[in-house]
PDB file of C-alpha atoms in Angstrom:
ATOM      1  CA  MET Y 242     202.798  72.639 177.195  1.00 36.00           C
ATOM      2  CA  ARG Y 243     202.735  76.089 178.831  1.00 34.00           C
ATOM      3  CA  TRP Y 244     199.408  77.426 180.106  1.00 30.00           C
ATOM      4  CA  ARG Y 245     198.620  80.555 178.062  1.00 33.00           C
ATOM      5  CA  GLN Y 246     195.755  82.283 176.258  1.00 32.00           C
ATOM      6  CA  THR Y 247     193.299  80.048 178.056  1.00 31.00           C
ATOM      7  CA  LEU Y 248     190.466  82.411 178.851  1.00 35.00           C
ATOM      8  CA  VAL Y 249     188.821  82.910 175.474  1.00 34.00           C
ATOM      9  CA  PRO Y 250     185.374  84.449 175.985  1.00 31.00           C
ATOM     10  CA  LEU Y 251     182.548  82.964 173.954  1.00 31.00           C
ATOM     11  CA  LEU Y 252     179.425  84.734 175.174  1.00 33.00           C
ATOM     12  CA  LEU Y 253     175.927  83.511 174.460  1.00 29.00           C
ATOM     13  CA  VAL Y 254     172.950  85.751 173.841  1.00 28.00           C
ATOM     14  CA  SER Y 255     169.439  84.232 173.848  1.00 27.00           C
ATOM     15  CA  GLY Y 256     166.060  85.407 172.650  1.00 27.00           C
ATOM     16  CA  ALA Y 257     163.088  83.073 172.073  1.00 26.00           C
ATOM     17  CA  ALA Y 258     160.542  81.972 170.347  1.00 25.00           C
ATOM     18  CA  CYS Y 259     158.252  79.878 168.459  1.00 28.00           C
ATOM     19  CA  ALA Y 260     157.425  78.220 169.321  1.00 27.00           C
ATOM     20  CA  ALA Y 261     157.226  80.621 170.026  1.00 30.00           C
ATOM     21  CA  SER Y 262     159.285  79.880 168.897  1.00 32.00           C
ATOM     22  CA  THR Y 263     158.094  80.331 170.315  1.00 31.00           C
ATOM     23  CA  PRO Y 264     157.713  81.260 170.102  1.00 34.00           C
ATOM     24  CA  THR Y 265     159.664  79.287 170.750  1.00 39.00           C
ATOM     25  CA  ALA Y 266     161.177  80.834 172.171  1.00 36.00           C
ATOM     26  CA  ASP Y 267     164.542  82.845 170.262  1.00 35.00           C
ATOM     27  CA  THR Y 268     168.497  82.487 170.912  1.00 31.00           C
ATOM     28  CA  SER Y 269     171.812  83.854 169.625  1.00 33.00           C
ATOM     29  CA  THR Y 270     175.508  83.764 170.478  1.00 37.00           C
ATOM     30  CA  ASN Y 271     178.521  86.025 170.668  1.00 40.00           C
ATOM     31  CA  SER Y 272     182.231  85.479 171.206  1.00 39.00           C
ATOM     32  CA  SER Y 273     185.105  87.848 171.736  1.00 38.00           C
ATOM     33  CA  GLY Y 274     188.671  86.718 171.967  1.00 37.00           C
ATOM     34  CA  THR Y 275     191.373  89.361 172.299  1.00 37.00           C
ATOM     35  CA  ALA Y 276     195.076  89.737 171.869  1.00 36.00           C
ATOM     36  CA  ASP Y 277     197.255  89.870 174.965  1.00 42.00           C
ATOM     37  CA  SER Y 278     195.709  92.726 176.926  1.00 48.00           C
ATOM     38  CA  PRO Y 279     197.521  95.325 178.994  1.00 47.00           C
ATOM     39  CA  SER Y 280     196.813  95.972 182.645  1.00 52.00           C
ATOM     40  CA  SER Y 281     193.485  97.742 183.099  1.00 56.00           C
ATOM     41  CA  ASP Y 282     192.563 100.541 185.512  1.00 66.00           C
ATOM     42  CA  SER Y 283     189.220  98.816 186.083  1.00 74.00           C
ATOM     43  CA  MET Y 284     188.781  96.614 189.145  1.00 88.00           C
ATOM     44  CA  PHE Y 285     187.234  94.041 186.801  1.00 87.00           C
ATOM     45  CA  PRO Y 286     187.834  91.308 186.182  1.00 91.00           C
ATOM     46  CA  ILE Y 287     188.685  90.495 189.774  1.00 93.00           C
ATOM     47  CA  TRP Y 288     192.094  88.735 189.827  1.00 90.00           C
ATOM     48  CA  GLY Y 289     192.680  90.087 186.318  1.00 82.00           C
ATOM     49  CA  ASP Y 290     196.149  91.512 187.046  1.00 85.00           C
ATOM     50  CA  GLU Y 291     197.172  88.256 188.712  1.00 85.00           C
ATOM     51  CA  ALA Y 292     196.020  86.317 185.629  1.00 80.00           C
ATOM     52  CA  ARG Y 293     198.005  88.591 183.283  1.00 80.00           C
ATOM     53  CA  ALA Y 294     201.089  88.272 185.486  1.00 83.00           C
ATOM     54  CA  ARG Y 295     200.867  84.492 185.081  1.00 82.00           C
ATOM     55  CA  GLY Y 296     200.829  84.825 181.280  1.00 75.00           C
ATOM     56  CA  TYR Y 297     197.099  84.513 180.626  1.00 74.00           C
ATOM     57  CA  SER Y 298     195.378  86.482 177.874  1.00 74.00           C
ATOM     58  CA  ILE Y 299     192.067  87.947 179.052  1.00 80.00           C
ATOM     59  CA  PRO Y 300     189.565  90.273 177.360  1.00 83.00           C
ATOM     60  CA  LEU Y 301     188.765  93.846 178.209  1.00 90.00           C
ATOM     61  CA  PRO Y 302     186.224  93.835 181.039  1.00 94.00           C
ATOM     62  CA  PHE Y 303     183.142  95.413 179.429  1.00 97.00           C
ATOM     63  CA  GLY Y 304     181.352  94.674 176.165  1.00 97.00           C
ATOM     64  CA  VAL Y 305     178.499  96.005 174.005  1.00 98.00           C
ATOM     65  CA  ASN Y 306     177.143  93.577 171.431  1.00 97.00           C
ATOM     66  CA  VAL Y 307     174.580  93.966 168.632  1.00 98.00           C
ATOM     67  CA  SER Y 308     173.357  90.779 166.938  1.00 98.00           C
ATOM     68  CA  TYR Y 309     170.873  89.322 164.459  1.00 98.00           C
ATOM     69  CA  MET Y 310     169.471  85.774 164.607  1.00 96.00           C
ATOM     70  CA  ASN Y 311     167.317  83.929 162.051  1.00 97.00           C
ATOM     71  CA  MET Y 312     165.924  80.597 163.250  1.00 95.00           C
ATOM     72  CA  ARG Y 313     163.675  77.867 161.802  1.00 95.00           C
ATOM     73  CA  GLN Y 314     162.575  74.747 163.631  1.00 93.00           C
ATOM     74  CA  ASN Y 315     159.935  72.032 163.686  1.00 91.00           C
ATOM     75  CA  ILE Y 316     157.286  72.110 166.404  1.00 90.00           C
ATOM     76  CA  ASN Y 317     155.024  69.380 167.768  1.00 90.00           C
ATOM     77  CA  VAL Y 318     151.603  70.874 168.514  1.00 89.00           C
ATOM     78  CA  ASP Y 319     149.853  68.958 171.272  1.00 90.00           C
ATOM     79  CA  SER Y 320     146.475  70.693 171.019  1.00 89.00           C
ATOM     80  CA  ILE Y 321     144.594  73.662 169.587  1.00 90.00           C
ATOM     81  CA  SER Y 322     141.408  74.648 171.370  1.00 91.00           C
ATOM     82  CA  LEU Y 323     138.925  77.375 170.406  1.00 91.00           C
ATOM     83  CA  THR Y 324     136.463  78.926 172.845  1.00 93.00           C
ATOM     84  CA  GLY Y 325     133.897  81.719 172.796  1.00 94.00           C
ATOM     85  CA  LEU Y 326     132.746  81.128 169.196  1.00 93.00           C
ATOM     86  CA  SER Y 327     129.261  82.162 168.134  1.00 90.00           C
ATOM     87  CA  LEU Y 328     127.063  82.064 165.034  1.00 87.00           C
ATOM     88  CA  ALA Y 329     124.341  84.638 164.445  1.00 81.00           C
ATOM     89  CA  GLY Y 330     124.736  85.679 168.046  1.00 83.00           C
ATOM     90  CA  ARG Y 331     124.267  82.134 169.357  1.00 87.00           C
ATOM     91  CA  PRO Y 332     127.214  80.700 171.375  1.00 92.00           C
ATOM     92  CA  LEU Y 333     128.698  77.472 170.015  1.00 93.00           C
ATOM     93  CA  PRO Y 334     129.771  74.626 172.330  1.00 93.00           C
ATOM     94  CA  ASP Y 335     133.512  74.752 173.064  1.00 91.00           C
ATOM     95  CA  ASP Y 336     133.843  71.012 172.339  1.00 90.00           C
ATOM     96  CA  MET Y 337     132.050  71.107 168.988  1.00 93.00           C
ATOM     97  CA  PHE Y 338     135.185  71.102 166.832  1.00 92.00           C
ATOM     98  CA  ASP Y 339     137.716  68.258 166.671  1.00 94.00           C
ATOM     99  CA  ILE Y 340     140.958  69.765 165.400  1.00 93.00           C
ATOM    100  CA  GLY Y 341     143.555  67.411 163.929  1.00 93.00           C
ATOM    101  CA  ILE Y 342     147.117  68.715 163.772  1.00 92.00           C
ATOM    102  CA  GLY Y 343     149.816  67.837 161.264  1.00 89.00           C
ATOM    103  CA  ASP Y 344     153.248  69.334 160.606  1.00 88.00           C
ATOM    104  CA  THR Y 345     154.192  72.670 162.167  1.00 90.00           C
ATOM    105  CA  ARG Y 346     157.134  74.849 161.166  1.00 90.00           C
ATOM    106  CA  GLN Y 347     158.198  77.935 163.081  1.00 92.00           C
ATOM    107  CA  ARG Y 348     160.479  80.753 161.992  1.00 94.00           C
ATOM    108  CA  SER Y 349     161.663  83.815 163.878  1.00 94.00           C
ATOM    109  CA  GLU Y 350     164.049  86.769 163.646  1.00 96.00           C
ATOM    110  CA  THR Y 351     165.626  88.459 166.649  1.00 95.00           C
ATOM    111  CA  GLU Y 352     167.752  91.602 167.009  1.00 97.00           C
ATOM    112  CA  ASN Y 353     169.506  91.812 170.376  1.00 97.00           C
ATOM    113  CA  LEU Y 354     171.521  94.326 172.363  1.00 98.00           C
ATOM    114  CA  ARG Y 355     173.709  92.716 175.025  1.00 98.00           C
ATOM    115  CA  LEU Y 356     175.813  94.317 177.755  1.00 98.00           C
ATOM    116  CA  ASP Y 357     178.345  92.119 179.542  1.00 97.00           C
ATOM    117  CA  MET Y 358     181.068  92.255 182.172  1.00 97.00           C
ATOM    118  CA  TRP Y 359     183.844  89.870 183.176  1.00 96.00           C
ATOM    119  CA  VAL Y 360     183.527  89.531 186.959  1.00 96.00           C
ATOM    120  CA  PHE Y 361     186.400  87.044 187.136  1.00 95.00           C
ATOM    121  CA  PRO Y 362     188.789  86.010 184.328  1.00 92.00           C
ATOM    122  CA  PHE Y 363     186.715  82.827 183.960  1.00 93.00           C
ATOM    123  CA  LEU Y 364     183.193  84.202 184.654  1.00 96.00           C
ATOM    124  CA  ASN Y 365     181.139  86.597 182.521  1.00 97.00           C
ATOM    125  CA  VAL Y 366     177.667  87.953 183.333  1.00 98.00           C
ATOM    126  CA  TYR Y 367     175.385  89.724 180.851  1.00 98.00           C
ATOM    127  CA  GLY Y 368     171.958  91.190 180.238  1.00 98.00           C
ATOM    128  CA  ILE Y 369     169.898  91.046 177.036  1.00 97.00           C
ATOM    129  CA  LEU Y 370     167.277  93.303 175.479  1.00 98.00           C
ATOM    130  CA  GLY Y 371     165.901  92.575 172.031  1.00 97.00           C
ATOM    131  CA  HIS Y 372     163.063  92.494 169.543  1.00 97.00           C
ATOM    132  CA  THR Y 373     161.591  89.262 168.189  1.00 94.00           C
ATOM    133  CA  LYS Y 374     159.164  88.644 165.344  1.00 94.00           C
ATOM    134  CA  GLY Y 375     158.110  85.485 163.561  1.00 91.00           C
ATOM    135  CA  SER Y 376     155.363  83.051 162.684  1.00 90.00           C
ATOM    136  CA  SER Y 377     154.337  79.442 163.024  1.00 89.00           C
ATOM    137  CA  VAL Y 378     152.173  77.542 160.555  1.00 91.00           C
ATOM    138  CA  SER Y 379     150.314  74.357 161.498  1.00 90.00           C
ATOM    139  CA  ASN Y 380     148.599  72.056 159.038  1.00 91.00           C
ATOM    140  CA  ILE Y 381     145.201  71.288 160.577  1.00 92.00           C
ATOM    141  CA  SER Y 382     141.851  69.658 159.819  1.00 94.00           C
ATOM    142  CA  VAL Y 383     138.476  70.476 161.404  1.00 93.00           C
ATOM    143  CA  ASP Y 384     135.784  67.876 162.044  1.00 95.00           C
ATOM    144  CA  SER Y 385     132.731  67.498 164.285  1.00 95.00           C
ATOM    145  CA  ASP Y 386     130.597  64.614 165.552  1.00 96.00           C
ATOM    146  CA  PRO Y 387     126.861  65.282 165.033  1.00 95.00           C
ATOM    147  CA  SER Y 388     125.961  62.345 167.295  1.00 94.00           C
ATOM    148  CA  ARG Y 389     126.980  64.441 170.293  1.00 93.00           C
ATOM    149  CA  TYR Y 390     123.893  66.591 169.847  1.00 94.00           C
ATOM    150  CA  ASP Y 391     120.194  65.826 169.799  1.00 94.00           C
ATOM    151  CA  ALA Y 392     118.730  66.390 166.341  1.00 92.00           C
ATOM    152  CA  GLY Y 393     115.568  67.998 167.698  1.00 90.00           C
ATOM    153  CA  THR Y 394     112.330  67.905 165.711  1.00 91.00           C
ATOM    154  CA  ILE Y 395     111.385  68.884 162.188  1.00 89.00           C
ATOM    155  CA  ARG Y 396     109.760  72.060 163.487  1.00 90.00           C
ATOM    156  CA  ASN Y 397     112.443  72.760 166.077  1.00 92.00           C
ATOM    157  CA  PRO Y 398     115.755  71.355 164.856  1.00 93.00           C
ATOM    158  CA  ASN Y 399     118.765  71.697 167.139  1.00 94.00           C
ATOM    159  CA  PRO Y 400     121.095  74.353 165.620  1.00 92.00           C
ATOM    160  CA  ASP Y 401     124.149  72.684 167.192  1.00 94.00           C
ATOM    161  CA  HIS Y 402     123.298  69.416 165.413  1.00 94.00           C
ATOM    162  CA  ILE Y 403     122.879  71.215 162.084  1.00 93.00           C
ATOM    163  CA  ILE Y 404     126.170  73.068 162.424  1.00 93.00           C
ATOM    164  CA  SER Y 405     127.969  69.890 163.484  1.00 94.00           C
ATOM    165  CA  GLN Y 406     126.551  68.052 160.436  1.00 95.00           C
ATOM    166  CA  ALA Y 407     127.742  70.850 158.139  1.00 93.00           C
ATOM    167  CA  VAL Y 408     131.254  70.803 159.638  1.00 93.00           C
ATOM    168  CA  HIS Y 409     131.458  67.011 159.349  1.00 95.00           C
ATOM    169  CA  ALA Y 410     130.283  67.189 155.719  1.00 95.00           C
ATOM    170  CA  GLY Y 411     132.990  69.753 155.020  1.00 93.00           C
ATOM    171  CA  TYR Y 412     135.588  67.461 156.561  1.00 95.00           C
ATOM    172  CA  GLU Y 413     134.386  64.452 154.556  1.00 96.00           C
ATOM    173  CA  SER Y 414     134.516  66.467 151.324  1.00 95.00           C
ATOM    174  CA  GLY Y 415     138.075  67.614 152.054  1.00 94.00           C
ATOM    175  CA  ALA Y 416     137.138  71.297 152.304  1.00 91.00           C
ATOM    176  CA  LEU Y 417     138.097  71.356 156.001  1.00 92.00           C
ATOM    177  CA  GLN Y 418     141.298  69.366 155.641  1.00 93.00           C
ATOM    178  CA  ASP Y 419     144.872  70.557 154.985  1.00 91.00           C
ATOM    179  CA  LEU Y 420     144.166  74.040 156.338  1.00 89.00           C
ATOM    180  CA  ASP Y 421     146.874  76.435 157.533  1.00 88.00           C
ATOM    181  CA  PHE Y 422     146.557  77.750 161.078  1.00 87.00           C
ATOM    182  CA  LYS Y 423     149.043  80.617 161.205  1.00 87.00           C
ATOM    183  CA  LEU Y 424     150.256  82.601 164.205  1.00 85.00           C
ATOM    184  CA  ASN Y 425     152.177  85.823 163.573  1.00 85.00           C
ATOM    185  CA  PHE Y 426     153.909  87.221 166.626  1.00 87.00           C
ATOM    186  CA  GLU Y 427     156.104  90.141 167.597  1.00 92.00           C
ATOM    187  CA  GLY Y 428     157.430  91.265 170.945  1.00 93.00           C
ATOM    188  CA  THR Y 429     160.212  92.246 173.320  1.00 96.00           C
ATOM    189  CA  THR Y 430     162.803  89.804 174.667  1.00 95.00           C
ATOM    190  CA  TYR Y 431     164.822  90.371 177.841  1.00 96.00           C
ATOM    191  CA  GLY Y 432     166.921  88.205 180.130  1.00 97.00           C
ATOM    192  CA  ALA Y 433     170.299  87.487 181.708  1.00 98.00           C
ATOM    193  CA  GLY Y 434     172.995  84.829 181.651  1.00 98.00           C
ATOM    194  CA  VAL Y 435     176.410  83.654 182.806  1.00 98.00           C
ATOM    195  CA  THR Y 436     179.335  82.174 180.887  1.00 97.00           C
ATOM    196  CA  LEU Y 437     182.166  80.010 182.264  1.00 97.00           C
ATOM    197  CA  ALA Y 438     185.307  79.941 180.104  1.00 93.00           C
ATOM    198  CA  GLY Y 439     188.649  78.159 180.237  1.00 90.00           C
ATOM    199  CA  GLY Y 440     191.125  76.162 178.208  1.00 87.00           C
ATOM    200  CA  TYR Y 441     194.667  74.901 177.638  1.00 87.00           C
ATOM    201  CA  GLY Y 442     197.060  76.356 175.113  1.00 86.00           C
ATOM    202  CA  ASN Y 443     194.990  77.629 172.201  1.00 91.00           C
ATOM    203  CA  TRP Y 444     192.185  75.164 172.911  1.00 94.00           C
ATOM    204  CA  PHE Y 445     189.199  76.605 174.752  1.00 94.00           C
ATOM    205  CA  THR Y 446     185.874  75.501 176.138  1.00 96.00           C
ATOM    206  CA  ILE Y 447     182.887  77.452 177.411  1.00 96.00           C
ATOM    207  CA  LEU Y 448     179.581  76.701 179.099  1.00 97.00           C
ATOM    208  CA  ASP Y 449     176.838  79.288 178.772  1.00 97.00           C
ATOM    209  CA  THR Y 450     173.488  79.354 180.587  1.00 97.00           C
ATOM    210  CA  ASN Y 451     170.827  82.021 180.205  1.00 96.00           C
ATOM    211  CA  TYR Y 452     167.171  82.634 180.959  1.00 97.00           C
ATOM    212  CA  THR Y 453     164.944  84.897 178.847  1.00 95.00           C
ATOM    213  CA  GLN Y 454     161.333  85.980 178.643  1.00 93.00           C
ATOM    214  CA  THR Y 455     159.480  87.336 175.628  1.00 92.00           C
ATOM    215  CA  SER Y 456     156.295  89.425 175.782  1.00 91.00           C
ATOM    216  CA  PHE Y 457     154.344  89.143 172.531  1.00 87.00           C
ATOM    217  CA  ASP Y 458     151.754  91.491 171.071  1.00 82.00           C
ATOM    218  CA  ILE Y 459     148.992  88.922 170.407  1.00 76.00           C
ATOM    219  CA  LEU Y 460     149.686  86.510 173.281  1.00 80.00           C
ATOM    220  CA  ASP Y 461     148.669  86.537 176.912  1.00 84.00           C
ATOM    221  CA  GLY Y 462     151.515  86.379 179.422  1.00 73.00           C
ATOM    222  CA  LYS Y 463     155.169  85.736 178.605  1.00 81.00           C
ATOM    223  CA  ILE Y 464     157.129  82.954 176.928  1.00 86.00           C
ATOM    224  CA  SER Y 465     160.112  81.728 178.984  1.00 91.00           C
ATOM    225  CA  ALA Y 466     163.217  79.953 177.708  1.00 93.00           C
ATOM    226  CA  LEU Y 467     166.201  78.318 179.427  1.00 96.00           C
ATOM    227  CA  THR Y 468     169.210  77.795 177.153  1.00 95.00           C
ATOM    228  CA  VAL Y 469     172.377  75.825 177.917  1.00 97.00           C
ATOM    229  CA  SER Y 470     175.225  75.744 175.371  1.00 97.00           C
ATOM    230  CA  PRO Y 471     178.558  73.932 175.701  1.00 98.00           C
ATOM    231  CA  ARG Y 472     181.243  74.659 173.072  1.00 98.00           C
ATOM    232  CA  VAL Y 473     184.847  73.660 172.395  1.00 98.00           C
ATOM    233  CA  GLY Y 474     187.193  75.254 169.889  1.00 97.00           C
ATOM    234  CA  TYR Y 475     190.656  76.386 168.822  1.00 97.00           C
ATOM    235  CA  ARG Y 476     192.105  79.891 168.473  1.00 93.00           C
ATOM    236  CA  PHE Y 477     194.566  80.618 165.654  1.00 94.00           C
ATOM    237  CA  GLU Y 478     197.148  83.377 166.019  1.00 90.00           C
ATOM    238  CA  MET Y 479     197.630  85.713 163.046  1.00 90.00           C
ATOM    239  CA  GLN Y 480     198.639  89.229 162.105  1.00 87.00           C
ATOM    240  CA  GLY Y 481     195.749  91.689 162.039  1.00 83.00           C
ATOM    241  CA  ILE Y 482     195.323  95.230 160.745  1.00 85.00           C
ATOM    242  CA  SER Y 483     196.591  96.732 164.002  1.00 82.00           C
ATOM    243  CA  GLY Y 484     198.876  94.028 165.357  1.00 83.00           C
ATOM    244  CA  PRO Y 485     198.530  90.458 166.612  1.00 85.00           C
ATOM    245  CA  SER Y 486     195.048  89.048 166.089  1.00 88.00           C
ATOM    246  CA  HIS Y 487     193.125  85.786 166.420  1.00 90.00           C
ATOM    247  CA  LEU Y 488     190.618  83.669 164.535  1.00 95.00           C
ATOM    248  CA  SER Y 489     188.571  81.310 166.703  1.00 96.00           C
ATOM    249  CA  ILE Y 490     186.553  78.371 165.398  1.00 98.00           C
ATOM    250  CA  TRP Y 491     184.363  76.012 167.442  1.00 98.00           C
ATOM    251  CA  VAL Y 492     181.738  73.307 167.477  1.00 98.00           C
ATOM    252  CA  GLY Y 493     179.106  72.785 170.115  1.00 98.00           C
ATOM    253  CA  SER Y 494     175.480  72.147 170.866  1.00 97.00           C
ATOM    254  CA  MET Y 495     172.507  74.031 172.234  1.00 96.00           C
ATOM    255  CA  TYR Y 496     169.747  72.871 174.566  1.00 96.00           C
ATOM    256  CA  GLN Y 497     166.507  74.839 174.861  1.00 92.00           C
ATOM    257  CA  ASP Y 498     163.705  74.328 177.360  1.00 90.00           C
ATOM    258  CA  VAL Y 499     160.909  76.606 176.176  1.00 87.00           C
ATOM    259  CA  GLN Y 500     157.510  77.135 177.770  1.00 73.00           C
ATOM    260  CA  GLN Y 501     155.200  76.757 174.771  1.00 78.00           C
ATOM    261  CA  GLU Y 502     151.585  77.699 175.394  1.00 84.00           C
ATOM    262  CA  PHE Y 503     150.023  80.462 173.319  1.00 84.00           C
ATOM    263  CA  LYS Y 504     146.765  82.086 174.343  1.00 88.00           C
ATOM    264  CA  GLY Y 505     145.030  85.046 172.756  1.00 89.00           C
ATOM    265  CA  ASN Y 506     142.087  86.495 170.872  1.00 90.00           C
ATOM    266  CA  LEU Y 507     141.106  84.981 167.523  1.00 88.00           C
ATOM    267  CA  SER Y 508     140.301  88.470 166.277  1.00 84.00           C
ATOM    268  CA  ASP Y 509     144.053  89.259 166.440  1.00 83.00           C
ATOM    269  CA  LEU Y 510     144.975  86.540 163.922  1.00 80.00           C
ATOM    270  CA  ASN Y 511     143.900  88.366 160.737  1.00 72.00           C
ATOM    271  CA  LEU Y 512     141.408  85.653 159.801  1.00 74.00           C
ATOM    272  CA  PRO Y 513     139.126  86.086 156.743  1.00 69.00           C
ATOM    273  CA  SER Y 514     136.590  88.870 157.272  1.00 70.00           C
ATOM    274  CA  ALA Y 515     133.736  86.407 156.656  1.00 63.00           C
ATOM    275  CA  LEU Y 516     134.558  84.866 160.049  1.00 73.00           C
ATOM    276  CA  ASP Y 517     134.437  88.134 162.000  1.00 74.00           C
ATOM    277  CA  SER Y 518     130.989  87.462 163.458  1.00 74.00           C
ATOM    278  CA  VAL Y 519     132.028  83.922 164.471  1.00 81.00           C
ATOM    279  CA  VAL Y 520     135.336  84.753 166.168  1.00 81.00           C
ATOM    280  CA  ASP Y 521     134.501  88.226 167.498  1.00 83.00           C
ATOM    281  CA  ASN Y 522     134.729  87.051 171.125  1.00 87.00           C
ATOM    282  CA  GLY Y 523     136.623  83.856 170.386  1.00 92.00           C
ATOM    283  CA  ARG Y 524     139.838  82.736 172.066  1.00 93.00           C
ATOM    284  CA  PHE Y 525     142.595  80.308 171.043  1.00 91.00           C
ATOM    285  CA  ASP Y 526     144.862  78.143 173.207  1.00 92.00           C
ATOM    286  CA  VAL Y 527     147.784  76.365 171.512  1.00 90.00           C
ATOM    287  CA  LYS Y 528     149.982  73.930 173.438  1.00 89.00           C
ATOM    288  CA  GLN Y 529     153.177  72.747 171.753  1.00 87.00           C
ATOM    289  CA  HIS Y 530     156.759  71.660 172.324  1.00 88.00           C
ATOM    290  CA  LEU Y 531     160.013  71.577 170.366  1.00 89.00           C
ATOM    291  CA  THR Y 532     160.536  68.541 168.140  1.00 88.00           C
ATOM    292  CA  SER Y 533     164.044  68.288 169.597  1.00 89.00           C
ATOM    293  CA  PRO Y 534     165.515  70.441 172.399  1.00 92.00           C
ATOM    294  CA  TRP Y 535     169.068  69.896 171.059  1.00 94.00           C
ATOM    295  CA  ASN Y 536     170.831  71.042 167.899  1.00 96.00           C
ATOM    296  CA  MET Y 537     174.432  71.249 166.712  1.00 97.00           C
ATOM    297  CA  LEU Y 538     176.458  74.457 166.262  1.00 97.00           C
ATOM    298  CA  VAL Y 539     179.525  75.503 164.294  1.00 98.00           C
ATOM    299  CA  GLY Y 540     180.925  79.015 164.336  1.00 98.00           C
ATOM    300  CA  ALA Y 541     183.848  81.401 163.945  1.00 98.00           C
ATOM    301  CA  GLN Y 542     184.955  84.737 165.399  1.00 96.00           C
ATOM    302  CA  TYR Y 543     187.530  87.162 164.009  1.00 96.00           C
ATOM    303  CA  GLU Y 544     189.241  89.779 166.135  1.00 93.00           C
ATOM    304  CA  ILE Y 545     189.550  92.917 164.007  1.00 93.00           C
ATOM    305  CA  THR Y 546     191.267  94.879 166.777  1.00 91.00           C
ATOM    306  CA  GLN Y 547     191.572  94.495 170.527  1.00 87.00           C
ATOM    307  CA  ASN Y 548     188.322  96.463 170.852  1.00 93.00           C
ATOM    308  CA  PHE Y 549     186.298  95.173 167.891  1.00 95.00           C
ATOM    309  CA  ASN Y 550     185.353  91.642 166.808  1.00 96.00           C
ATOM    310  CA  VAL Y 551     182.767  89.979 164.564  1.00 97.00           C
ATOM    311  CA  LEU Y 552     181.189  86.547 164.869  1.00 97.00           C
ATOM    312  CA  THR Y 553     178.981  84.204 162.875  1.00 97.00           C
ATOM    313  CA  GLU Y 554     177.442  80.864 163.817  1.00 97.00           C
ATOM    314  CA  PHE Y 555     175.259  78.252 162.134  1.00 98.00           C
ATOM    315  CA  GLY Y 556     172.904  75.762 163.765  1.00 97.00           C
ATOM    316  CA  PHE Y 557     171.629  72.603 162.114  1.00 93.00           C
ATOM    317  CA  ASN Y 558     169.704  69.331 162.667  1.00 89.00           C
ATOM    318  CA  ASP Y 559     166.105  69.857 163.868  1.00 83.00           C
ATOM    319  CA  ARG Y 560     166.775  73.563 164.480  1.00 92.00           C
ATOM    320  CA  ASN Y 561     168.363  75.593 161.674  1.00 95.00           C
ATOM    321  CA  SER Y 562     169.778  78.988 162.531  1.00 95.00           C
ATOM    322  CA  PHE Y 563     172.029  81.766 161.277  1.00 97.00           C
ATOM    323  CA  PHE Y 564     173.641  84.268 163.636  1.00 97.00           C
ATOM    324  CA  ILE Y 565     175.872  87.289 163.085  1.00 98.00           C
ATOM    325  CA  ALA Y 566     177.126  89.840 165.617  1.00 98.00           C
ATOM    326  CA  GLY Y 567     179.502  92.734 166.113  1.00 98.00           C
ATOM    327  CA  GLU Y 568     181.018  93.669 169.478  1.00 97.00           C
ATOM    328  CA  TYR Y 569     182.930  96.545 171.053  1.00 97.00           C
ATOM    329  CA  ARG Y 570     184.963  95.905 174.220  1.00 95.00           C
ATOM    330  CA  PHE Y 571     186.455  98.498 176.539  1.00 94.00           C
TER     331      PHE Y 571
END
């Protein structure tokens, strides 16, 4: 079988989290196959003219991509700690509250702008700038152990013991069980990545790796994500609105390694106003990790013209996602 049309670009765009995503952390993908392209005046891709002379089909060297990603995934929360709480102006011990954690679900939406360039016919590099917003909801319970504190005397009872007794009574009654601890987040995502592409006949395969960081409005520091995505697919030849065109379909998987520790001020969480005096100087620290770093992908890309293409992709298993993008190449 003759080697031809082997370099089908399937470019990945990532944004993260929710875990944190998240934030965890947020990701998205883009692909752009093209019809047989004429010789370009650009020096990129390097060895591009040689590849065309050998019968390869390669894309135009530069691309601008706009995308939208909606993602939902399960999160395992390792711990939630609260510090700096006070009652009636009296500081509360940081270890007073025992917080039990149940199921956590995170959702996020990301809009990305990506600029890319084919350096070689088989190697693409790109940069990402986007906006991410989302939330995570954890089912928690709050308890306390009064035996940790001396009861004091009848005339001078220990306030910490009294508060601990009240919290424990609330837990026993069920009032402090099955509570929702919700984090709303919004921020800017930026990063860079590389894509390796190749194939045989109309079959293609790609391996994409990218690294992103997201700065959130209510969180200290940045959330980092490393994403690796292998894909394999087939490109169908068809007649388009302006000549020969292609429809590409593929399956693949995505691996995410997301740094998942959220720190911030409790006053930024829009808690009930009755708690303002308690959490005024309070801080939260949430440590969590993805239930599964892997999920499966299936997607398709249609080449409208040599310069324009659209793509959609779905993710499933422990991470459910929907992605759609439009791209202009020149």
